[in-house]
Amino acid sequence: MPDLIEKSSTLYTAELGRFAKQLTAPNVGLYNQLRGISVVHGNLQDLSQKVRNFIEDNVDLCQPEKIHVCDGSDTENSHLLKLLQQQGTIVPLPKYENCWLARTNPADTARVESKTFICTDHRADTIPTTKEGVKGTLGNWLSPRDMEAAVKDRFTGCMKGRTMYVIPFSMGPVGSPLSKIGLQVTDSAYVVASMRIMTRMGKPVLDLLLDNRNFVKCLHSVGTPSNGVIQMSHWPCDPERTIILHRPATNDIISYGSGYGGNSLLGKKCFALRIGSTIAQQEGWLAEHMLILGVTNPAGKKRYIAAAFPSACGKTNLAMMTPSLPGYKVECVGDDIAWMRFDNHGQLRAINPENGFFGVAPGTSNSSNPNAMKTIFKDTIFTNVASTSDGGVYWEGLENEIDDSVKITDWLGKPWVKGETKTPAAHPNSRFCTPAVGCPIMDSQWEASEGVPISAILFGGRRPKGVPLVYEAKNWEHGVFIGAAMRSESTAAAEHKGKVIMHDPFAMRPFFGYNFGKYLEHWLSMEDKSSKLPKIFHVNWFRKGNDGKFLWPGFGENSRVLDWILRRIDNEDCAEDTPIGLIPTESALNLANLNEEVDFKELFSLPRDFWMEEVEAIEKYFKEQVGMDLPQTIEEQLKNLKNRVNTL
Ligand code: GTP
Ligand code: SPV
Ligand code: MN
């Protein structure tokens, strides 16, 4: 009987809803309801039928108490920040302008790769067929039936008593032909405030949607543990049941249980990379985990470079670099994601689909990244950094930039004393979320709707041993092989424990939206699209000497490597062939006026044992992880490398 009443009242309110939609006057009171649930912010008439259907479906599933359609305005943002303060999710940082500190539940501090799935009809569409008995590491597959069950189990009624926020957002400049639209519903006001920084969000995007176009559908809830007990009310989450799902066939993203970073800001890794890469494959372009920078040499010639390094391996730092070489200028287009396609003239062009930086805080300082320091003390949300008694923030790397009289509270809220406390003050994956417009070196073309022309692509990673500072691919196929063979030391950006060298092809291992073998074929196919392909390089700022110290000073000094790369783009004769690729001749790398001694020979040495082992590791990896899906061309590249390394 109660069931009947509920049904009839739903029917009644659905009727009212339909009636409300016919009204042309601004929506008010009773009429601004959806499925009997009041819309406390925004107007139903502003929504296209597809948007409405999407909201209705999720209201039915999640059963929120209220609906808030975001307009992206300052007023809305202030209201949400106030609410977040009341909930204890954020505290103000009075030392700066409109800056906030959030502390998460310590069980929710990074992306969870093991709980991230792509859902396709056939496993082989998502991941390569691995060798018998070998666990695949190139993504996780879930069947449509299991996905449906996982969603039903977690999302039914998951927003009871909460507000469902509806976030219309654009990845890329609003209205650019290279941009894509998404709609995220979430029960986290922190996510709304962060999405407002990281994407173009609000009214202008709703207006675009009025033509009833399609969008990437994003559903997010921080969840509630199955026993109903929320451990920390200021940061609800459900770590045990966290799951991040993607359905490329319908452009759906469904994320449950985490409020942090790439798990919850669905425009970033879920949309721009995983769903993005599947759209890119169909449409003939590239969605990559890459920074984009503009670099002008002393002669005034400007080029753009894209670079793929794994998470926490230096993209933000390179993208905002202050060159130490006189006469050089670096400008920033993006620090994490590049969407790239060849134009009608065969020129590769890139846009940064994001609108802000979600950057690693530890290690950021005036000596390592002064441009980031000029960016992040306005309109910024910090998460899991330490705080100071003068209303500021602190993390590892700021030791020399803090007054000794200031008291520090660590990311867990405990007193922390410099030089005494053994645990880190800030979580190693603590981050700043800050608008790109605040960065003093944003490139004048960073929002150009046609994108910027790319002259070179860099791959790189943390390689403490054996891998030289820089080397150049012999050609496109060799370059694609280098991307496929990338390895890097694991970092705190995901849940991996310890510093192990992991294979991380194209810095995309956690972000492939489809079978990596097919992804390689897609990259190889770019050769047919252009006669002026960008040159490909591999860089490694992280090689260490026998004393365990970095051999290369890095950061601004990396401009010396960019200088060599630019000269190679200009076809200057300044390289020497080696079995692994082209390296600078000893006089070609500008090492003038370096503050510290650099051992060129050691930086570029190619130990035979190391490279024999490296080739073996790549061979084993390809055989076990990619198997039959490995393109013949890549297999040949490996064979050639093996033969060449044998001559070392
Ligand atoms: P995601 O946002 O996770 O994708 O990371 P990212 O690739 O943007 O990494 P980021 O630039 O934030 O750097 C992460 C860490 O690497 C920081 O602790 C930096 O201090 C350190 N780092 C960056 N560049 C260099 C460098 O040239 N040399 C050395 N030694 N460390 C560097
Ligand atoms: C990364 O891990 O590569 C990031 C941070 O950029 S997150 O948004 O959490 O994915
Ligand atoms: Mn990243």
CSV table of N, CA, C and O in Angstrom, one decimal, residues 273-329:
chain,number,residue,atom,x,y,z
A,273,LEU,N,40.9,11.6,-20.4
A,273,LEU,CA,41.9,10.6,-20.8
A,273,LEU,C,41.2,9.2,-21.1
A,273,LEU,O,41.3,8.8,-22.2
A,274,ARG,N,40.4,8.7,-20.2
A,274,ARG,CA,39.9,7.3,-20.5
A,274,ARG,C,38.8,7.4,-21.5
A,274,ARG,O,38.9,6.8,-22.6
A,275,ILE,N,37.7,8.1,-21.3
A,275,ILE,CA,36.7,8.2,-22.3
A,275,ILE,C,37.2,9.0,-23.5
A,275,ILE,O,37.0,8.7,-24.7
A,276,GLY,N,38.1,10.0,-23.2
A,276,GLY,CA,38.7,10.8,-24.3
A,276,GLY,C,39.5,10.0,-25.2
A,276,GLY,O,39.4,10.2,-26.5
A,277,SER,N,40.3,9.0,-24.7
A,277,SER,CA,41.1,8.2,-25.7
A,277,SER,C,40.2,7.4,-26.5
A,277,SER,O,40.6,7.1,-27.7
A,278,THR,N,39.1,6.9,-26.0
A,278,THR,CA,38.2,6.1,-26.9
A,278,THR,C,37.5,6.9,-28.0
A,278,THR,O,37.4,6.5,-29.1
A,279,ILE,N,37.1,8.2,-27.6
A,279,ILE,CA,36.6,9.1,-28.6
A,279,ILE,C,37.6,9.4,-29.6
A,279,ILE,O,37.4,9.4,-30.8
A,280,ALA,N,38.8,9.7,-29.1
A,280,ALA,CA,40.0,10.1,-30.0
A,280,ALA,C,40.3,9.0,-31.0
A,280,ALA,O,40.6,9.2,-32.2
A,281,GLN,N,40.2,7.7,-30.6
A,281,GLN,CA,40.5,6.6,-31.5
A,281,GLN,C,39.5,6.6,-32.6
A,281,GLN,O,39.8,6.5,-33.8
A,282,GLN,N,38.2,6.8,-32.2
A,282,GLN,CA,37.1,6.8,-33.3
A,282,GLN,C,37.3,8.0,-34.2
A,282,GLN,O,37.0,7.8,-35.4
A,283,GLU,N,37.6,9.1,-33.6
A,283,GLU,CA,37.6,10.3,-34.5
A,283,GLU,C,39.0,10.7,-35.1
A,283,GLU,O,39.1,11.7,-35.8
A,284,GLY,N,40.0,9.9,-34.8
A,284,GLY,CA,41.3,10.0,-35.4
A,284,GLY,C,42.2,11.1,-34.8
A,284,GLY,O,43.0,11.7,-35.4
A,285,TRP,N,42.1,11.3,-33.5
A,285,TRP,CA,43.0,12.2,-32.8
A,285,TRP,C,43.6,11.5,-31.5
A,285,TRP,O,43.5,10.3,-31.3
A,286,LEU,N,44.3,12.3,-30.7
A,286,LEU,CA,45.0,11.7,-29.5
A,286,LEU,C,44.6,12.4,-28.2
A,286,LEU,O,44.6,13.7,-28.2
A,287,ALA,N,44.3,11.7,-27.2
A,287,ALA,CA,44.0,12.2,-25.9
A,287,ALA,C,45.1,11.7,-25.0
A,287,ALA,O,45.1,10.5,-24.7
A,288,GLU,N,46.0,12.6,-24.5
A,288,GLU,CA,47.2,12.1,-23.8
A,288,GLU,C,47.5,12.8,-22.5
A,288,GLU,O,47.1,13.9,-22.3
A,289,HIS,N,48.2,12.1,-21.6
A,289,HIS,CA,48.6,12.5,-20.3
A,289,HIS,C,49.9,13.4,-20.5
A,289,HIS,O,51.0,13.0,-20.2
A,290,MET,N,49.7,14.6,-21.1
A,290,MET,CA,50.8,15.4,-21.5
A,290,MET,C,50.6,16.9,-21.1
A,290,MET,O,49.6,17.4,-21.2
A,291,LEU,N,51.8,17.5,-20.7
A,291,LEU,CA,51.8,19.0,-20.5
A,291,LEU,C,52.0,19.6,-21.9
A,291,LEU,O,52.4,18.9,-22.9
A,292,ILE,N,51.7,20.8,-22.0
A,292,ILE,CA,52.0,21.6,-23.3
A,292,ILE,C,52.7,22.9,-22.9
A,292,ILE,O,52.2,23.6,-22.0
A,293,LEU,N,53.8,23.1,-23.5
A,293,LEU,CA,54.5,24.4,-23.2
A,293,LEU,C,54.9,25.1,-24.5
A,293,LEU,O,55.1,24.4,-25.5
A,294,GLY,N,55.0,26.4,-24.4
A,294,GLY,CA,55.6,27.2,-25.5
A,294,GLY,C,57.0,27.6,-25.1
A,294,GLY,O,57.3,28.0,-23.9
A,295,VAL,N,58.0,27.4,-26.0
A,295,VAL,CA,59.4,27.8,-25.6
A,295,VAL,C,59.9,28.7,-26.7
A,295,VAL,O,59.9,28.4,-27.9
A,296,THR,N,60.4,29.9,-26.3
A,296,THR,CA,61.0,30.9,-27.3
A,296,THR,C,62.5,30.9,-27.1
A,296,THR,O,63.0,31.0,-25.9
A,297,ASN,N,63.2,30.7,-28.1
A,297,ASN,CA,64.7,30.8,-28.0
A,297,ASN,C,65.2,32.2,-28.1
A,297,ASN,O,64.5,33.1,-28.4
A,298,PRO,N,66.5,32.4,-27.8
A,298,PRO,CA,67.1,33.8,-27.8
A,298,PRO,C,66.9,34.5,-29.1
A,298,PRO,O,66.8,35.8,-29.1
A,299,ALA,N,66.7,33.8,-30.2
A,299,ALA,CA,66.5,34.5,-31.5
A,299,ALA,C,65.1,34.9,-31.7
A,299,ALA,O,64.7,35.5,-32.7
A,300,GLY,N,64.2,34.5,-30.7
A,300,GLY,CA,62.8,34.9,-30.8
A,300,GLY,C,61.9,33.9,-31.5
A,300,GLY,O,60.7,34.2,-31.7
A,301,LYS,N,62.4,32.7,-31.8
A,301,LYS,CA,61.6,31.7,-32.5
A,301,LYS,C,60.9,30.9,-31.5
A,301,LYS,O,61.5,30.3,-30.5
A,302,LYS,N,59.6,30.8,-31.7
A,302,LYS,CA,58.8,30.0,-30.7
A,302,LYS,C,58.3,28.7,-31.2
A,302,LYS,O,57.8,28.6,-32.3
A,303,ARG,N,58.4,27.7,-30.3
A,303,ARG,CA,57.8,26.4,-30.7
A,303,ARG,C,57.0,25.8,-29.5
A,303,ARG,O,57.3,26.3,-28.3
A,304,TYR,N,56.1,24.9,-29.7
A,304,TYR,CA,55.4,24.3,-28.7
A,304,TYR,C,55.8,22.8,-28.6
A,304,TYR,O,56.0,22.1,-29.6
A,305,ILE,N,55.9,22.3,-27.3
A,305,ILE,CA,56.3,21.0,-27.0
A,305,ILE,C,55.2,20.3,-26.1
A,305,ILE,O,54.7,21.0,-25.2
A,306,ALA,N,54.9,19.1,-26.4
A,306,ALA,CA,54.1,18.3,-25.5
A,306,ALA,C,54.9,17.2,-24.8
A,306,ALA,O,55.8,16.7,-25.4
A,307,ALA,N,54.6,16.9,-23.5
A,307,ALA,CA,55.5,15.9,-22.8
A,307,ALA,C,54.7,15.1,-21.9
A,307,ALA,O,53.9,15.5,-21.1
A,308,ALA,N,54.9,13.7,-22.1
A,308,ALA,CA,54.2,12.7,-21.2
A,308,ALA,C,55.1,12.2,-20.2
A,308,ALA,O,56.1,11.5,-20.5
A,309,PHE,N,54.9,12.5,-18.9
A,309,PHE,CA,55.6,11.9,-17.8
A,309,PHE,C,54.5,11.3,-16.9
A,309,PHE,O,53.5,11.9,-16.7
A,310,PRO,N,54.8,10.2,-16.2
A,310,PRO,CA,53.8,9.6,-15.3
A,310,PRO,C,53.5,10.6,-14.2
A,310,PRO,O,54.1,11.6,-14.0
A,311,SER,N,52.4,10.2,-13.5
A,311,SER,CA,52.0,11.1,-12.4
A,311,SER,C,53.1,11.4,-11.4
A,311,SER,O,53.9,10.5,-11.1
A,312,ALA,N,53.2,12.6,-11.0
A,312,ALA,CA,54.2,13.1,-10.0
A,312,ALA,C,55.6,12.9,-10.5
A,312,ALA,O,56.5,12.6,-9.8
A,313,CYS,N,55.8,13.1,-11.8
A,313,CYS,CA,57.2,12.9,-12.4
A,313,CYS,C,57.6,14.2,-13.1
A,313,CYS,O,58.5,14.2,-13.9
A,314,GLY,N,56.9,15.3,-12.9
A,314,GLY,CA,57.5,16.6,-13.3
A,314,GLY,C,56.8,17.4,-14.4
A,314,GLY,O,57.4,18.3,-15.0
A,315,LYS,N,55.6,17.0,-14.7
A,315,LYS,CA,54.9,17.8,-15.8
A,315,LYS,C,54.6,19.2,-15.4
A,315,LYS,O,54.9,20.1,-16.1
A,316,THR,N,54.0,19.4,-14.2
A,316,THR,CA,53.7,20.8,-13.8
A,316,THR,C,54.9,21.6,-13.7
A,316,THR,O,55.0,22.8,-14.2
A,317,ASN,N,56.0,21.0,-13.2
A,317,ASN,CA,57.3,21.7,-13.1
A,317,ASN,C,57.8,22.2,-14.4
A,317,ASN,O,58.3,23.3,-14.6
A,318,LEU,N,57.8,21.3,-15.4
A,318,LEU,CA,58.3,21.6,-16.7
A,318,LEU,C,57.4,22.6,-17.4
A,318,LEU,O,57.9,23.6,-18.1
A,319,ALA,N,56.1,22.4,-17.2
A,319,ALA,CA,55.1,23.3,-17.9
A,319,ALA,C,55.2,24.8,-17.5
A,319,ALA,O,54.9,25.7,-18.2
A,320,MET,N,55.7,25.0,-16.2
A,320,MET,CA,55.8,26.3,-15.7
A,320,MET,C,57.3,26.8,-15.5
A,320,MET,O,57.5,27.7,-14.7
A,321,MET,N,58.2,26.1,-16.2
A,321,MET,CA,59.6,26.3,-15.9
A,321,MET,C,60.1,27.7,-16.1
A,321,MET,O,59.7,28.5,-17.0
A,322,THR,N,61.0,28.1,-15.2
A,322,THR,CA,61.8,29.4,-15.4
A,322,THR,C,63.1,29.0,-15.9
A,322,THR,O,64.0,28.4,-15.2
A,323,PRO,N,63.4,29.2,-17.2
A,323,PRO,CA,64.6,28.7,-17.8
A,323,PRO,C,65.9,29.4,-17.2
A,323,PRO,O,65.9,30.6,-16.9
A,324,SER,N,66.9,28.6,-16.9
A,324,SER,CA,68.1,29.2,-16.4
A,324,SER,C,69.0,29.7,-17.5
A,324,SER,O,69.8,30.6,-17.3
A,325,LEU,N,68.8,29.2,-18.7
A,325,LEU,CA,69.6,29.7,-19.9
A,325,LEU,C,69.1,31.0,-20.3
A,325,LEU,O,67.9,31.3,-20.5
A,326,PRO,N,70.0,32.0,-20.4
A,326,PRO,CA,69.7,33.4,-20.7
A,326,PRO,C,69.0,33.4,-22.1
A,326,PRO,O,69.3,32.7,-23.0
A,327,GLY,N,68.0,34.3,-22.2
A,327,GLY,CA,67.3,34.5,-23.5
A,327,GLY,C,66.2,33.6,-23.8
A,327,GLY,O,65.5,33.7,-24.8
A,328,TYR,N,66.0,32.6,-23.0
A,328,TYR,CA,64.9,31.6,-23.2
A,328,TYR,C,63.7,32.0,-22.4
A,328,TYR,O,63.8,32.6,-21.3
A,329,LYS,N,62.5,31.7,-23.0
A,329,LYS,CA,61.3,32.0,-22.3
A,329,LYS,C,60.4,30.8,-22.5
A,329,LYS,O,60.2,30.2,-23.6
